[in-house]
Amino acid sequence: MSTVLNITHSILGQRWQWRSGDVDTRDPGFQPDDLVTQLLMARGVPRDDIDRHREPTIRGFMPDPSIFRDMDCAAERLADAVQSQEAVTIYGDYDVDGATSAALLIRLLRELGLEAGHYIPDRLMEGYGPSGEALVRIGAGGSRLIVTVDCGAMAYEALAQAKNAGLEVIVVDHHKCAAQLPTAFALVNPNRLDENDEAASHGHLAAVGVAFLLAAAVVRVLRLRGFFEQGTEPKLIELLDLVALGTVADVAQLRGLNRAFVAQGLKVMAGRRNIGLAALIEASRLNRAPVCSDLGFALGPRINAGGRVGKSDLGVRLLTTQDRDEARMIAAELDRLNEDRRAIEGIVQDEAEAMLPGQHNRAVALLAGQGWHPGVIGIVAGRIKEKTGKPSIIIALDENGIGKGSGRSIGGVDLGAAIISAREAGLLEAGGGHAMAAGLTVKAENVEALSQWLDQRLEPDVARASSNSALLIDALLSPRGLNPAFIDAMETAGPYGMGWPSPRIVTGPVRIIKCDIVGKDHVRAIVSGDDGASFKAMAFRQGESPLGQQLLHGERGRKYWITGRAKVDDWGPTPKAELHIDDIAFAD
């Protein structure tokens, strides 16, 4: 790919490279439809499949659920439970994917006439995944059929204990599996190593996406049995708001079916039919229909706050309640807990960043701290990954010498597979995950050995990913061309997220008119182009970086090319375009 504007070494030392072909929207003959086509093709869509991806629908991307191993077995068993009014409990993880997966199945079964129970483990007291003790306790309470969602793929001991107690457990998961699977009545997971190629191609699904496919399979079984001859089939489309929320919050790749889930789920969410989601949108102070970024930055963090620093089942209760007063009460509590989470996260992040100087020669930034709150380590790991540009793991050590860790990876480095291998090598007490995120439990005395082992295993992958890295650009436009209409045109190629990156544009040349620090280390600038147009630009968490320092203290009057993500600022009476800066380069 050719470089953009011959920029091979920006302020941040990066090469600017076209993601696909040279897209210069300054050409007066350029049309918005041309831009959408180029954006789709740059994200891997063949030209003859553009129409399907331009407006992704469930019908256009939905596979036959039966392609997945154990899907039919799981669906038949749940259909039996519906028809016999059997007690069923949904056992979910404590994050957004787990909460939405559990809520989806609970709402489905309720519409089918079966009121299922739920169990969400406490993050601090019980940790991740199903425990044998909890499963047996649920069985003793009357539920002989348990469905685990977003967990269970590696729960060997727990599931064996449940089977010995005479329980049947259906596992619905998406995390990496080992060659040996735990004993379960059914294990539905596109990331099983024994899956066929068609099923494995959906390995990017979040657990809530797998749960939706199971819901479709259950409804199909009941339809074939004549169950709906005297009643109405559930409208599965109305569950897509939950699928969209869980998919985006779990940072699943927004391609193929996931993109259709989110595109259609946002439409359902705009109708605010889910009482709990409507209350959460209100508590998040969103005065418009949610967009994709709201799921990851406004709604998801609030549901996560329940599992991180509050009561683990608040999210499921909110998403399944039929009482508006209860919904408002839970949403307000989650909003408050989210503020507490922000404060805790800030402390852990500051302490973790202070350790970074000792990580310069490491392929993986692995940081451990005594007393760090386990509920925020995943978020901090993501922040450290952004700051260092390499896989990062944050470990919270308790007073008993046990560490709970959470990791986030970079493109081209499969952290989940490495963690599973580390567990098999005896370095971990527990661990698993997927390519971009992983969790683990490790003894304090093994932390340094784990760090060295991960360095040795992942260094070639990290080096390869780093050497191939460049700042990928989608379009070049004039400062006057940066306007809400242009941004709206770009949005039609969305929704954007992991694996389907939002467009990065270059504009300029511009001069910096005004620049200051706002909030915690955020740089705000007003810039003006040669064409007389001006706009606001933001560089988040860049105050002390070379980028931030150049914006704040660079020679006034000097011209720059500026690149980033264009957004519409709609807080005022008139929508305005602004740019969230990724990098700048000298234009003279």
JSON list of C-alpha atoms in Angstrom, two decimals, residues 20 25 34 63 121 147 161 256 270 289 321 337 348 356 359 403 513 519 537 544:
[
{"chain": "A", "resi": 20, "resn": "SER", "atom": "CA", "xyz": [-7.18, 0.43, 0.56]},
{"chain": "A", "resi": 25, "resn": "THR", "atom": "CA", "xyz": [-12.68, 13.32, -1.41]},
{"chain": "A", "resi": 34, "resn": "ASP", "atom": "CA", "xyz": [-18.36, 6.07, -3.81]},
{"chain": "A", "resi": 63, "resn": "PRO", "atom": "CA", "xyz": [-26.57, -19.46, 9.56]},
{"chain": "A", "resi": 121, "resn": "PRO", "atom": "CA", "xyz": [-21.36, -15.65, 40.72]},
{"chain": "A", "resi": 147, "resn": "VAL", "atom": "CA", "xyz": [-27.55, -23.57, 31.26]},
{"chain": "A", "resi": 161, "resn": "GLN", "atom": "CA", "xyz": [-19.19, -32.49, 40.09]},
{"chain": "A", "resi": 256, "resn": "GLY", "atom": "CA", "xyz": [-20.52, -10.77, 9.19]},
{"chain": "A", "resi": 270, "resn": "ALA", "atom": "CA", "xyz": [-34.29, 2.78, 19.69]},
{"chain": "A", "resi": 289, "resn": "ALA", "atom": "CA", "xyz": [-31.40, 6.80, 20.07]},
{"chain": "A", "resi": 321, "resn": "THR", "atom": "CA", "xyz": [-37.48, -6.90, 34.98]},
{"chain": "A", "resi": 337, "resn": "LEU", "atom": "CA", "xyz": [-21.57, 2.11, 41.00]},
{"chain": "A", "resi": 348, "resn": "VAL", "atom": "CA", "xyz": [-5.07, 1.18, 39.79]},
{"chain": "A", "resi": 356, "resn": "LEU", "atom": "CA", "xyz": [5.85, 0.65, 32.95]},
{"chain": "A", "resi": 359, "resn": "GLN", "atom": "CA", "xyz": [8.55, -3.24, 30.88]},
{"chain": "A", "resi": 403, "resn": "GLY", "atom": "CA", "xyz": [-3.47, -13.28, 41.70]},
{"chain": "A", "resi": 513, "resn": "ILE", "atom": "CA", "xyz": [-5.59, 28.61, 16.70]},
{"chain": "A", "resi": 519, "resn": "GLY", "atom": "CA", "xyz": [-10.20, 16.93, 32.10]},
{"chain": "A", "resi": 537, "resn": "ALA", "atom": "CA", "xyz": [-10.13, 18.56, 17.61]},
{"chain": "A", "resi": 544, "resn": "GLU", "atom": "CA", "xyz": [2.14, 14.22, 28.10]}
]
